[in-house]
């Protein structure tokens, strides 16, 4: 257990549903990330939060909405998703310092299926 | 932005042989190059990283080399073991807000 947890681990939702993914870390890290992992494709960075401020938004559709209420928690709110959004969503965190210059610790991921 | 290409996409090796995975990057300002290993059904985990002021780094059976001029870096695994079977991802970043750009991954299969 790396100290980064994600809930739920599996999620099936319809295109009209609203759901949220949760990520939590108690490693003292101050940067948190959301990634999308699809089969046969590179890990895609979606959002980066540093000191609870969003510092990166990689042209992600507005149906994905992140929230970082404090340095230990990160959410990804989902609404009106499409079947092509089905993927493994990974959360990660990294220690204080330049956010791009340190090991990122990944959570176990949420396997999302959109029907 | 940064683009990272990774080859091969699959690699099958006999136990005890060496495995080499190569990555190229596009942005000459990139200065941090980590490698992650992801076993089936598990999360990616860092196995080794290298920074742009170093040409080579070794940790037991794993080594990484960096050629800044050619903009490529490689992962070398010696004396492979079945537990080395996994997907390996390279990544590159300019040290700016965690924007790691990952390669597509290499599925390594070590056969006994």
mmCIF file with all atom_site columns, C-alpha atoms in Angstrom:
data_model
loop_
_atom_site.group_PDB
_atom_site.id
_atom_site.type_symbol
_atom_site.label_atom_id
_atom_site.label_alt_id
_atom_site.label_comp_id
_atom_site.label_asym_id
_atom_site.label_entity_id
_atom_site.label_seq_id
_atom_site.pdbx_PDB_ins_code
_atom_site.Cartn_x
_atom_site.Cartn_y
_atom_site.Cartn_z
_atom_site.occupancy
_atom_site.B_iso_or_equiv
_atom_site.pdbx_formal_charge
_atom_site.auth_seq_id
_atom_site.auth_comp_id
_atom_site.auth_asym_id
_atom_site.auth_atom_id
_atom_site.pdbx_PDB_model_num
ATOM 1   C CA . UNK A 1 1   ? 0.000   0.000   0.000   1.00 0.00 ? 1   UNK A CA 1
ATOM 2   C CA . UNK A 1 2   ? 1.617   3.216   -1.165  1.00 0.00 ? 2   UNK A CA 1
ATOM 3   C CA . UNK A 1 3   ? -0.556  5.505   0.895   1.00 0.00 ? 3   UNK A CA 1
ATOM 4   C CA . UNK A 1 4   ? -2.661  6.795   -2.004  1.00 0.00 ? 4   UNK A CA 1
ATOM 5   C CA . UNK A 1 5   ? -6.170  5.400   -1.908  1.00 0.00 ? 5   UNK A CA 1
ATOM 6   C CA . UNK A 1 6   ? -9.000  5.697   -4.403  1.00 0.00 ? 6   UNK A CA 1
ATOM 7   C CA . UNK A 1 7   ? -12.698 4.983   -4.139  1.00 0.00 ? 7   UNK A CA 1
ATOM 8   C CA . UNK A 1 8   ? -14.617 3.408   -5.626  1.00 0.00 ? 8   UNK A CA 1
ATOM 9   C CA . UNK A 1 9   ? -12.383 0.795   -7.231  1.00 0.00 ? 9   UNK A CA 1
ATOM 10  C CA . UNK A 1 10  ? -14.996 -0.026  -9.847  1.00 0.00 ? 10  UNK A CA 1
ATOM 11  C CA . UNK A 1 11  ? -17.822 2.111   -11.193 1.00 0.00 ? 11  UNK A CA 1
ATOM 12  C CA . UNK A 1 12  ? -20.464 1.464   -13.823 1.00 0.00 ? 12  UNK A CA 1
ATOM 13  C CA . UNK A 1 13  ? -22.587 4.409   -14.831 1.00 0.00 ? 13  UNK A CA 1
ATOM 14  C CA . UNK A 1 14  ? -25.015 5.458   -17.486 1.00 0.00 ? 14  UNK A CA 1
ATOM 15  C CA . UNK A 1 15  ? -24.429 8.449   -19.699 1.00 0.00 ? 15  UNK A CA 1
ATOM 16  C CA . UNK A 1 16  ? -26.938 10.547  -17.781 1.00 0.00 ? 16  UNK A CA 1
ATOM 17  C CA . UNK A 1 17  ? -25.581 9.767   -14.316 1.00 0.00 ? 17  UNK A CA 1
ATOM 18  C CA . UNK A 1 18  ? -23.503 11.992  -12.061 1.00 0.00 ? 18  UNK A CA 1
ATOM 19  C CA . UNK A 1 19  ? -20.826 10.378  -9.968  1.00 0.00 ? 19  UNK A CA 1
ATOM 20  C CA . UNK A 1 20  ? -17.604 11.328  -8.212  1.00 0.00 ? 20  UNK A CA 1
ATOM 21  C CA . UNK A 1 21  ? -14.238 9.639   -7.844  1.00 0.00 ? 21  UNK A CA 1
ATOM 22  C CA . UNK A 1 22  ? -12.289 10.214  -4.665  1.00 0.00 ? 22  UNK A CA 1
ATOM 23  C CA . UNK A 1 23  ? -8.556  10.164  -4.016  1.00 0.00 ? 23  UNK A CA 1
ATOM 24  C CA . UNK A 1 24  ? -6.869  10.503  -0.639  1.00 0.00 ? 24  UNK A CA 1
ATOM 25  C CA . UNK A 1 25  ? -3.246  10.635  0.456   1.00 0.00 ? 25  UNK A CA 1
ATOM 26  C CA . UNK A 1 26  ? -1.686  11.114  3.872   1.00 0.00 ? 26  UNK A CA 1
ATOM 27  C CA . UNK A 1 27  ? 1.931   11.152  2.730   1.00 0.00 ? 27  UNK A CA 1
ATOM 28  C CA . UNK A 1 28  ? 2.428   14.869  3.274   1.00 0.00 ? 28  UNK A CA 1
ATOM 29  C CA . UNK A 1 29  ? 2.464   15.485  -0.476  1.00 0.00 ? 29  UNK A CA 1
ATOM 30  C CA . UNK A 1 30  ? 1.348   18.812  -1.853  1.00 0.00 ? 30  UNK A CA 1
ATOM 31  C CA . UNK A 1 31  ? 0.739   17.978  -5.500  1.00 0.00 ? 31  UNK A CA 1
ATOM 32  C CA . UNK A 1 32  ? -2.003  15.683  -6.785  1.00 0.00 ? 32  UNK A CA 1
ATOM 33  C CA . UNK A 1 33  ? -2.865  14.475  -10.257 1.00 0.00 ? 33  UNK A CA 1
ATOM 34  C CA . UNK A 1 34  ? -5.586  12.766  -12.247 1.00 0.00 ? 34  UNK A CA 1
ATOM 35  C CA . UNK A 1 35  ? -4.602  10.466  -15.117 1.00 0.00 ? 35  UNK A CA 1
ATOM 36  C CA . UNK A 1 36  ? -6.672  8.491   -17.609 1.00 0.00 ? 36  UNK A CA 1
ATOM 37  C CA . UNK A 1 37  ? -5.328  5.087   -18.649 1.00 0.00 ? 37  UNK A CA 1
ATOM 38  C CA . UNK A 1 38  ? -6.921  3.473   -21.693 1.00 0.00 ? 38  UNK A CA 1
ATOM 39  C CA . UNK A 1 39  ? -5.871  0.205   -23.286 1.00 0.00 ? 39  UNK A CA 1
ATOM 40  C CA . UNK A 1 40  ? -2.913  0.474   -25.662 1.00 0.00 ? 40  UNK A CA 1
ATOM 41  C CA . UNK A 1 41  ? -2.526  4.219   -25.017 1.00 0.00 ? 41  UNK A CA 1
ATOM 42  C CA . UNK A 1 42  ? -0.115  6.269   -22.921 1.00 0.00 ? 42  UNK A CA 1
ATOM 43  C CA . UNK A 1 43  ? -1.128  7.508   -19.530 1.00 0.00 ? 43  UNK A CA 1
ATOM 44  C CA . UNK A 1 44  ? -2.894  10.814  -20.171 1.00 0.00 ? 44  UNK A CA 1
ATOM 45  C CA . UNK A 1 45  ? -2.461  13.591  -17.646 1.00 0.00 ? 45  UNK A CA 1
ATOM 46  C CA . UNK A 1 46  ? -5.803  15.262  -17.014 1.00 0.00 ? 46  UNK A CA 1
ATOM 47  C CA . UNK A 1 47  ? -5.338  17.668  -14.113 1.00 0.00 ? 47  UNK A CA 1
ATOM 48  C CA . UNK A 1 48  ? -2.608  18.785  -11.751 1.00 0.00 ? 48  UNK A CA 1
ATOM 49  C CA . UNK A 1 49  ? -3.145  20.479  -8.410  1.00 0.00 ? 49  UNK A CA 1
ATOM 50  C CA . UNK A 1 50  ? -0.279  22.045  -6.517  1.00 0.00 ? 50  UNK A CA 1
ATOM 51  C CA . UNK A 1 51  ? -0.972  23.472  -3.058  1.00 0.00 ? 51  UNK A CA 1
ATOM 52  C CA . UNK A 1 52  ? -4.673  23.006  -3.773  1.00 0.00 ? 52  UNK A CA 1
ATOM 53  C CA . UNK A 1 53  ? -4.573  25.201  -6.871  1.00 0.00 ? 53  UNK A CA 1
ATOM 54  C CA . UNK A 1 54  ? -5.194  23.766  -10.313 1.00 0.00 ? 54  UNK A CA 1
ATOM 55  C CA . UNK A 1 55  ? -2.047  24.335  -12.348 1.00 0.00 ? 55  UNK A CA 1
ATOM 56  C CA . UNK A 1 56  ? -2.716  22.133  -15.333 1.00 0.00 ? 56  UNK A CA 1
ATOM 57  C CA . UNK A 1 57  ? -5.773  21.298  -17.332 1.00 0.00 ? 57  UNK A CA 1
ATOM 58  C CA . UNK A 1 58  ? -4.901  19.265  -20.378 1.00 0.00 ? 58  UNK A CA 1
ATOM 59  C CA . UNK A 1 59  ? -7.824  20.207  -22.597 1.00 0.00 ? 59  UNK A CA 1
ATOM 60  C CA . UNK A 1 60  ? -10.099 17.859  -20.745 1.00 0.00 ? 60  UNK A CA 1
ATOM 61  C CA . UNK A 1 61  ? -13.823 17.972  -21.646 1.00 0.00 ? 61  UNK A CA 1
ATOM 62  C CA . UNK A 1 62  ? -15.977 19.874  -19.196 1.00 0.00 ? 62  UNK A CA 1
ATOM 63  C CA . UNK A 1 63  ? -17.905 16.703  -18.320 1.00 0.00 ? 63  UNK A CA 1
ATOM 64  C CA . UNK A 1 64  ? -14.887 16.017  -16.052 1.00 0.00 ? 64  UNK A CA 1
ATOM 65  C CA . UNK A 1 65  ? -14.676 18.472  -13.158 1.00 0.00 ? 65  UNK A CA 1
ATOM 66  C CA . UNK A 1 66  ? -11.880 18.226  -10.560 1.00 0.00 ? 66  UNK A CA 1
ATOM 67  C CA . UNK A 1 67  ? -11.983 19.470  -7.002  1.00 0.00 ? 67  UNK A CA 1
ATOM 68  C CA . UNK A 1 68  ? -9.176  19.715  -4.473  1.00 0.00 ? 68  UNK A CA 1
ATOM 69  C CA . UNK A 1 69  ? -10.566 20.881  -1.105  1.00 0.00 ? 69  UNK A CA 1
ATOM 70  C CA . UNK A 1 70  ? -7.245  20.349  0.696   1.00 0.00 ? 70  UNK A CA 1
ATOM 71  C CA . UNK A 1 71  ? -3.827  18.881  0.030   1.00 0.00 ? 71  UNK A CA 1
ATOM 72  C CA . UNK A 1 72  ? -4.922  15.390  1.099   1.00 0.00 ? 72  UNK A CA 1
ATOM 73  C CA . UNK A 1 73  ? -8.054  14.984  -0.999  1.00 0.00 ? 73  UNK A CA 1
ATOM 74  C CA . UNK A 1 74  ? -8.818  15.132  -4.686  1.00 0.00 ? 74  UNK A CA 1
ATOM 75  C CA . UNK A 1 75  ? -12.106 14.496  -6.419  1.00 0.00 ? 75  UNK A CA 1
ATOM 76  C CA . UNK A 1 76  ? -13.138 13.994  -10.025 1.00 0.00 ? 76  UNK A CA 1
ATOM 77  C CA . UNK A 1 77  ? -16.786 14.794  -10.637 1.00 0.00 ? 77  UNK A CA 1
ATOM 78  C CA . UNK A 1 78  ? -18.327 13.074  -13.632 1.00 0.00 ? 78  UNK A CA 1
ATOM 79  C CA . UNK A 1 79  ? -21.491 13.965  -15.522 1.00 0.00 ? 79  UNK A CA 1
ATOM 80  C CA . UNK A 1 80  ? -22.986 13.084  -18.896 1.00 0.00 ? 80  UNK A CA 1
ATOM 81  C CA . UNK A 1 81  ? -20.041 10.882  -19.798 1.00 0.00 ? 81  UNK A CA 1
ATOM 82  C CA . UNK A 1 82  ? -19.622 9.045   -23.087 1.00 0.00 ? 82  UNK A CA 1
ATOM 83  C CA . UNK A 1 83  ? -18.781 5.356   -23.632 1.00 0.00 ? 83  UNK A CA 1
ATOM 84  C CA . UNK A 1 84  ? -15.289 6.377   -24.827 1.00 0.00 ? 84  UNK A CA 1
ATOM 85  C CA . UNK A 1 85  ? -14.645 7.737   -21.338 1.00 0.00 ? 85  UNK A CA 1
ATOM 86  C CA . UNK A 1 86  ? -14.511 4.176   -20.054 1.00 0.00 ? 86  UNK A CA 1
ATOM 87  C CA . UNK A 1 87  ? -10.981 3.685   -18.709 1.00 0.00 ? 87  UNK A CA 1
ATOM 88  C CA . UNK A 1 88  ? -8.892  3.307   -15.585 1.00 0.00 ? 88  UNK A CA 1
ATOM 89  C CA . UNK A 1 89  ? -8.642  6.635   -13.753 1.00 0.00 ? 89  UNK A CA 1
ATOM 90  C CA . UNK A 1 90  ? -5.501  6.935   -11.698 1.00 0.00 ? 90  UNK A CA 1
ATOM 91  C CA . UNK A 1 91  ? -4.774  9.447   -9.007  1.00 0.00 ? 91  UNK A CA 1
ATOM 92  C CA . UNK A 1 92  ? -1.203  10.284  -8.025  1.00 0.00 ? 92  UNK A CA 1
ATOM 93  C CA . UNK A 1 93  ? 0.573   12.550  -5.584  1.00 0.00 ? 93  UNK A CA 1
ATOM 94  C CA . UNK A 1 94  ? 4.116   13.845  -5.258  1.00 0.00 ? 94  UNK A CA 1
ATOM 95  C CA . UNK A 1 95  ? 6.222   15.329  -2.459  1.00 0.00 ? 95  UNK A CA 1
ATOM 96  C CA . UNK A 1 96  ? 6.903   19.005  -1.891  1.00 0.00 ? 96  UNK A CA 1
ATOM 97  C CA . UNK A 1 97  ? 9.322   20.528  -4.343  1.00 0.00 ? 97  UNK A CA 1
ATOM 98  C CA . UNK A 1 98  ? 9.012   21.226  -8.021  1.00 0.00 ? 98  UNK A CA 1
ATOM 99  C CA . UNK A 1 99  ? 5.943   19.192  -8.864  1.00 0.00 ? 99  UNK A CA 1
ATOM 100 C CA . UNK A 1 100 ? 7.396   17.789  -12.041 1.00 0.00 ? 100 UNK A CA 1
ATOM 101 C CA . UNK A 1 101 ? 10.680  16.772  -10.545 1.00 0.00 ? 101 UNK A CA 1
ATOM 102 C CA . UNK A 1 102 ? 9.721   14.085  -8.079  1.00 0.00 ? 102 UNK A CA 1
ATOM 103 C CA . UNK A 1 103 ? 8.451   10.553  -7.959  1.00 0.00 ? 103 UNK A CA 1
ATOM 104 C CA . UNK A 1 104 ? 4.718   10.326  -8.339  1.00 0.00 ? 104 UNK A CA 1
ATOM 105 C CA . UNK A 1 105 ? 2.917   7.847   -6.119  1.00 0.00 ? 105 UNK A CA 1
ATOM 106 C CA . UNK A 1 106 ? -0.098  6.300   -7.776  1.00 0.00 ? 106 UNK A CA 1
ATOM 107 C CA . UNK A 1 107 ? -3.321  5.057   -6.299  1.00 0.00 ? 107 UNK A CA 1
ATOM 108 C CA . UNK A 1 108 ? -4.856  1.724   -7.365  1.00 0.00 ? 108 UNK A CA 1
ATOM 109 C CA . UNK A 1 109 ? -7.223  3.410   -9.803  1.00 0.00 ? 109 UNK A CA 1
ATOM 110 C CA . UNK A 1 110 ? -10.948 3.408   -10.442 1.00 0.00 ? 110 UNK A CA 1
ATOM 111 C CA . UNK A 1 111 ? -12.103 1.205   -13.313 1.00 0.00 ? 111 UNK A CA 1
ATOM 112 C CA . UNK A 1 112 ? -14.891 3.198   -14.925 1.00 0.00 ? 112 UNK A CA 1
ATOM 113 C CA . UNK A 1 113 ? -17.359 1.746   -17.387 1.00 0.00 ? 113 UNK A CA 1
ATOM 114 C CA . UNK A 1 114 ? -19.833 4.052   -19.120 1.00 0.00 ? 114 UNK A CA 1
ATOM 115 C CA . UNK A 1 115 ? -22.829 2.308   -20.641 1.00 0.00 ? 115 UNK A CA 1
ATOM 116 C CA . UNK B 2 1   ? 4.625   20.291  -25.774 1.00 0.00 ? 1   UNK B CA 1
ATOM 117 C CA . UNK B 2 2   ? 6.525   17.143  -25.037 1.00 0.00 ? 2   UNK B CA 1
ATOM 118 C CA . UNK B 2 3   ? 6.043   13.949  -27.043 1.00 0.00 ? 3   UNK B CA 1
ATOM 119 C CA . UNK B 2 4   ? 7.524   10.656  -25.918 1.00 0.00 ? 4   UNK B CA 1
ATOM 120 C CA . UNK B 2 5   ? 7.820   7.623   -28.173 1.00 0.00 ? 5   UNK B CA 1
ATOM 121 C CA . UNK B 2 6   ? 8.578   4.215   -26.705 1.00 0.00 ? 6   UNK B CA 1
ATOM 122 C CA . UNK B 2 7   ? 9.771   1.033   -28.411 1.00 0.00 ? 7   UNK B CA 1
ATOM 123 C CA . UNK B 2 8   ? 9.152   -1.828  -28.599 1.00 0.00 ? 8   UNK B CA 1
ATOM 124 C CA . UNK B 2 9   ? 5.521   -2.158  -27.627 1.00 0.00 ? 9   UNK B CA 1
ATOM 125 C CA . UNK B 2 10  ? 6.063   -5.792  -26.630 1.00 0.00 ? 10  UNK B CA 1
ATOM 126 C CA . UNK B 2 11  ? 9.230   -7.618  -25.652 1.00 0.00 ? 11  UNK B CA 1
ATOM 127 C CA . UNK B 2 12  ? 9.596   -11.305 -24.947 1.00 0.00 ? 12  UNK B CA 1
ATOM 128 C CA . UNK B 2 13  ? 12.844  -12.496 -23.361 1.00 0.00 ? 13  UNK B CA 1
ATOM 129 C CA . UNK B 2 14  ? 14.176  -15.719 -21.917 1.00 0.00 ? 14  UNK B CA 1
ATOM 130 C CA . UNK B 2 15  ? 14.830  -15.719 -18.206 1.00 0.00 ? 15  UNK B CA 1
ATOM 131 C CA . UNK B 2 16  ? 18.393  -14.627 -17.596 1.00 0.00 ? 16  UNK B CA 1
ATOM 132 C CA . UNK B 2 17  ? 18.666  -12.578 -20.768 1.00 0.00 ? 17  UNK B CA 1
ATOM 133 C CA . UNK B 2 18  ? 18.737  -8.789  -20.925 1.00 0.00 ? 18  UNK B CA 1
ATOM 134 C CA . UNK B 2 19  ? 15.894  -6.500  -21.931 1.00 0.00 ? 19  UNK B CA 1
ATOM 135 C CA . UNK B 2 20  ? 16.256  -3.028  -23.406 1.00 0.00 ? 20  UNK B CA 1
ATOM 136 C CA . UNK B 2 21  ? 13.484  -0.478  -23.873 1.00 0.00 ? 21  UNK B CA 1
ATOM 137 C CA . UNK B 2 22  ? 14.106  2.761   -25.728 1.00 0.00 ? 22  UNK B CA 1
ATOM 138 C CA . UNK B 2 23  ? 12.354  6.112   -25.584 1.00 0.00 ? 23  UNK B CA 1
ATOM 139 C CA . UNK B 2 24  ? 12.773  9.335   -27.485 1.00 0.00 ? 24  UNK B CA 1
ATOM 140 C CA . UNK B 2 25  ? 11.504  12.746  -26.508 1.00 0.00 ? 25  UNK B CA 1
ATOM 141 C CA . UNK B 2 26  ? 10.952  15.911  -28.463 1.00 0.00 ? 26  UNK B CA 1
ATOM 142 C CA . UNK B 2 27  ? 11.492  18.815  -26.076 1.00 0.00 ? 27  UNK B CA 1
ATOM 143 C CA . UNK B 2 28  ? 15.167  19.558  -25.525 1.00 0.00 ? 28  UNK B CA 1
ATOM 144 C CA . UNK B 2 29  ? 14.254  21.383  -22.288 1.00 0.00 ? 29  UNK B CA 1
ATOM 145 C CA . UNK B 2 30  ? 13.132  18.134  -20.667 1.00 0.00 ? 30  UNK B CA 1
ATOM 146 C CA . UNK B 2 31  ? 15.209  17.410  -17.611 1.00 0.00 ? 31  UNK B CA 1
ATOM 147 C CA . UNK B 2 32  ? 13.635  14.553  -15.666 1.00 0.00 ? 32  UNK B CA 1
ATOM 148 C CA . UNK B 2 33  ? 13.132  11.024  -17.002 1.00 0.00 ? 33  UNK B CA 1
ATOM 149 C CA . UNK B 2 34  ? 11.434  8.448   -14.767 1.00 0.00 ? 34  UNK B CA 1
ATOM 150 C CA . UNK B 2 35  ? 10.584  4.840   -15.542 1.00 0.00 ? 35  UNK B CA 1
ATOM 151 C CA . UNK B 2 36  ? 7.507   3.195   -14.069 1.00 0.00 ? 36  UNK B CA 1
ATOM 152 C CA . UNK B 2 37  ? 6.612   -0.486  -13.840 1.00 0.00 ? 37  UNK B CA 1
ATOM 153 C CA . UNK B 2 38  ? 2.996   -1.598  -13.826 1.00 0.00 ? 38  UNK B CA 1
ATOM 154 C CA . UNK B 2 39  ? 2.221   -5.201  -13.035 1.00 0.00 ? 39  UNK B CA 1
ATOM 155 C CA . UNK B 2 40  ? -1.076  -6.645  -14.183 1.00 0.00 ? 40  UNK B CA 1
ATOM 156 C CA . UNK B 2 41  ? -3.943  -5.166  -12.208 1.00 0.00 ? 41  UNK B CA 1
ATOM 157 C CA . UNK B 2 42  ? -1.659  -2.985  -10.108 1.00 0.00 ? 42  UNK B CA 1
ATOM 158 C CA . UNK B 2 43  ? -0.667  0.659   -9.955  1.00 0.00 ? 43  UNK B CA 1
ATOM 159 C CA . UNK B 2 44  ? 2.393   2.095   -11.730 1.00 0.00 ? 44  UNK B CA 1
ATOM 160 C CA . UNK B 2 45  ? 5.444   2.308   -9.473  1.00 0.00 ? 45  UNK B CA 1
ATOM 161 C CA . UNK B 2 46  ? 8.690   4.164   -10.027 1.00 0.00 ? 46  UNK B CA 1
ATOM 162 C CA . UNK B 2 47  ? 11.644  1.843   -10.548 1.00 0.00 ? 47  UNK B CA 1
ATOM 163 C CA . UNK B 2 48  ? 14.373  4.284   -11.550 1.00 0.00 ? 48  UNK B CA 1
ATOM 164 C CA . UNK B 2 49  ? 14.755  7.853   -12.732 1.00 0.00 ? 49  UNK B CA 1
ATOM 165 C CA . UNK B 2 50  ? 17.475  10.006  -14.216 1.00 0.00 ? 50  UNK B CA 1
ATOM 166 C CA . UNK B 2 51  ? 18.007  13.735  -14.471 1.00 0.00 ? 51  UNK B CA 1
ATOM 167 C CA . UNK B 2 52  ? 19.509  15.622  -17.350 1.00 0.00 ? 52  UNK B CA 1
ATOM 168 C CA . UNK B 2 53  ? 22.828  16.298  -15.623 1.00 0.00 ? 53  UNK B CA 1
ATOM 169 C CA . UNK B 2 54  ? 23.580  12.557  -15.470 1.00 0.00 ? 54  UNK B CA 1
ATOM 170 C CA . UNK B 2 55  ? 24.311  10.181  -18.351 1.00 0.00 ? 55  UNK B CA 1
ATOM 171 C CA . UNK B 2 56  ? 23.758  6.856   -16.624 1.00 0.00 ? 56  UNK B CA 1
ATOM 172 C CA . UNK B 2 57  ? 22.291  5.492   -13.422 1.00 0.00 ? 57  UNK B CA 1
ATOM 173 C CA . UNK B 2 58  ? 22.239  1.964   -12.115 1.00 0.00 ? 58  UNK B CA 1
ATOM 174 C CA . UNK B 2 59  ? 20.296  0.200   -9.387  1.00 0.00 ? 59  UNK B CA 1
ATOM 175 C CA . UNK B 2 60  ? 21.106  -3.500  -9.078  1.00 0.00 ? 60  UNK B CA 1
ATOM 176 C CA . UNK B 2 61  ? 19.810  -5.185  -12.263 1.00 0.00 ? 61  UNK B CA 1
ATOM 177 C CA . UNK B 2 62  ? 18.261  -2.022  -13.655 1.00 0.00 ? 62  UNK B CA 1
ATOM 178 C CA . UNK B 2 63  ? 20.077  0.783   -15.431 1.00 0.00 ? 63  UNK B CA 1
ATOM 179 C CA . UNK B 2 64  ? 19.006  3.838   -17.366 1.00 0.00 ? 64  UNK B CA 1
ATOM 180 C CA . UNK B 2 65  ? 21.069  5.760   -19.896 1.00 0.00 ? 65  UNK B CA 1
ATOM 181 C CA . UNK B 2 66  ? 20.392  9.227   -21.261 1.00 0.00 ? 66  UNK B CA 1
ATOM 182 C CA . UNK B 2 67  ? 21.686  10.778  -24.468 1.00 0.00 ? 67  UNK B CA 1
ATOM 183 C CA . UNK B 2 68  ? 20.670  14.431  -24.377 1.00 0.00 ? 68  UNK B CA 1
ATOM 184 C CA . UNK B 2 69  ? 22.112  15.206  -27.783 1.00 0.00 ? 69  UNK B CA 1
ATOM 185 C CA . UNK B 2 70  ? 20.057  12.519  -29.465 1.00 0.00 ? 70  UNK B CA 1
ATOM 186 C CA . UNK B 2 71  ? 17.134  13.059  -27.082 1.00 0.00 ? 71  UNK B CA 1
ATOM 187 C CA . UNK B 2 72  ? 16.726  9.445   -26.165 1.00 0.00 ? 72  UNK B CA 1
ATOM 188 C CA . UNK B 2 73  ? 16.937  7.371   -23.021 1.00 0.00 ? 73  UNK B CA 1
ATOM 189 C CA . UNK B 2 74  ? 16.859  3.654   -22.431 1.00 0.00 ? 74  UNK B CA 1
ATOM 190 C CA . UNK B 2 75  ? 16.028  1.169   -19.698 1.00 0.00 ? 75  UNK B CA 1
ATOM 191 C CA . UNK B 2 76  ? 18.239  -1.877  -19.359 1.00 0.00 ? 76  UNK B CA 1
ATOM 192 C CA . UNK B 2 77  ? 17.241  -4.905  -17.293 1.00 0.00 ? 77  UNK B CA 1
ATOM 193 C CA . UNK B 2 78  ? 19.901  -7.575  -16.874 1.00 0.00 ? 78  UNK B CA 1
ATOM 194 C CA . UNK B 2 79  ? 19.474  -11.171 -15.728 1.00 0.00 ? 79  UNK B CA 1
ATOM 195 C CA . UNK B 2 80  ? 15.727  -10.970 -16.212 1.00 0.00 ? 80  UNK B CA 1
ATOM 196 C CA . UNK B 2 81  ? 13.448  -12.912 -13.906 1.00 0.00 ? 81  UNK B CA 1
ATOM 197 C CA . UNK B 2 82  ? 9.772   -13.887 -14.247 1.00 0.00 ? 82  UNK B CA 1
ATOM 198 C CA . UNK B 2 83  ? 8.828   -11.177 -11.743 1.00 0.00 ? 83  UNK B CA 1
ATOM 199 C CA . UNK B 2 84  ? 10.158  -8.595  -14.216 1.00 0.00 ? 84  UNK B CA 1
ATOM 200 C CA . UNK B 2 85  ? 7.135   -9.361  -16.410 1.00 0.00 ? 85  UNK B CA 1
ATOM 201 C CA . UNK B 2 86  ? 5.059   -6.160  -16.500 1.00 0.00 ? 86  UNK B CA 1
ATOM 202 C CA . UNK B 2 87  ? 4.338   -3.073  -18.550 1.00 0.00 ? 87  UNK B CA 1
ATOM 203 C CA . UNK B 2 88  ? 7.112   -0.489  -18.381 1.00 0.00 ? 88  UNK B CA 1
ATOM 204 C CA . UNK B 2 89  ? 6.467   3.193   -19.044 1.00 0.00 ? 89  UNK B CA 1
ATOM 205 C CA . UNK B 2 90  ? 9.026   5.859   -19.722 1.00 0.00 ? 90  UNK B CA 1
ATOM 206 C CA . UNK B 2 91  ? 8.243   9.512   -19.147 1.00 0.00 ? 91  UNK B CA 1
ATOM 207 C CA . UNK B 2 92  ? 9.803   12.900  -19.635 1.00 0.00 ? 92  UNK B CA 1
ATOM 208 C CA . UNK B 2 93  ? 9.100   16.279  -18.149 1.00 0.00 ? 93  UNK B CA 1
ATOM 209 C CA . UNK B 2 94  ? 10.192  19.800  -17.943 1.00 0.00 ? 94  UNK B CA 1
ATOM 210 C CA . UNK B 2 95  ? 10.212  20.381  -14.192 1.00 0.00 ? 95  UNK B CA 1
ATOM 211 C CA . UNK B 2 96  ? 7.113   22.459  -14.267 1.00 0.00 ? 96  UNK B CA 1
ATOM 212 C CA . UNK B 2 97  ? 3.982   21.532  -12.402 1.00 0.00 ? 97  UNK B CA 1
ATOM 213 C CA . UNK B 2 98  ? 4.260   17.794  -12.772 1.00 0.00 ? 98  UNK B CA 1
ATOM 214 C CA . UNK B 2 99  ? 3.499   17.606  -16.449 1.00 0.00 ? 99  UNK B CA 1
ATOM 215 C CA . UNK B 2 100 ? 4.919   14.168  -17.110 1.00 0.00 ? 100 UNK B CA 1
ATOM 216 C CA . UNK B 2 101 ? 4.468   12.942  -20.669 1.00 0.00 ? 101 UNK B CA 1
ATOM 217 C CA . UNK B 2 102 ? 4.355   9.150   -20.738 1.00 0.00 ? 102 UNK B CA 1
ATOM 218 C CA . UNK B 2 103 ? 5.317   6.744   -23.488 1.00 0.00 ? 103 UNK B CA 1
ATOM 219 C CA . UNK B 2 104 ? 2.774   4.173   -24.645 1.00 0.00 ? 104 UNK B CA 1
ATOM 220 C CA . UNK B 2 105 ? 4.354   1.397   -22.609 1.00 0.00 ? 105 UNK B CA 1
ATOM 221 C CA . UNK B 2 106 ? 6.254   -1.827  -23.286 1.00 0.00 ? 106 UNK B CA 1
ATOM 222 C CA . UNK B 2 107 ? 4.779   -5.184  -22.316 1.00 0.00 ? 107 UNK B CA 1
ATOM 223 C CA . UNK B 2 108 ? 7.701   -7.295  -21.135 1.00 0.00 ? 108 UNK B CA 1
ATOM 224 C CA . UNK B 2 109 ? 7.216   -11.041 -20.843 1.00 0.00 ? 109 UNK B CA 1
ATOM 225 C CA . UNK B 2 110 ? 9.972   -13.096 -19.261 1.00 0.00 ? 110 UNK B CA 1
ATOM 226 C CA . UNK B 2 111 ? 9.645   -16.781 -20.038 1.00 0.00 ? 111 UNK B CA 1
ATOM 227 C CA . UNK B 2 112 ? 11.279  -19.383 -17.781 1.00 0.00 ? 112 UNK B CA 1
#
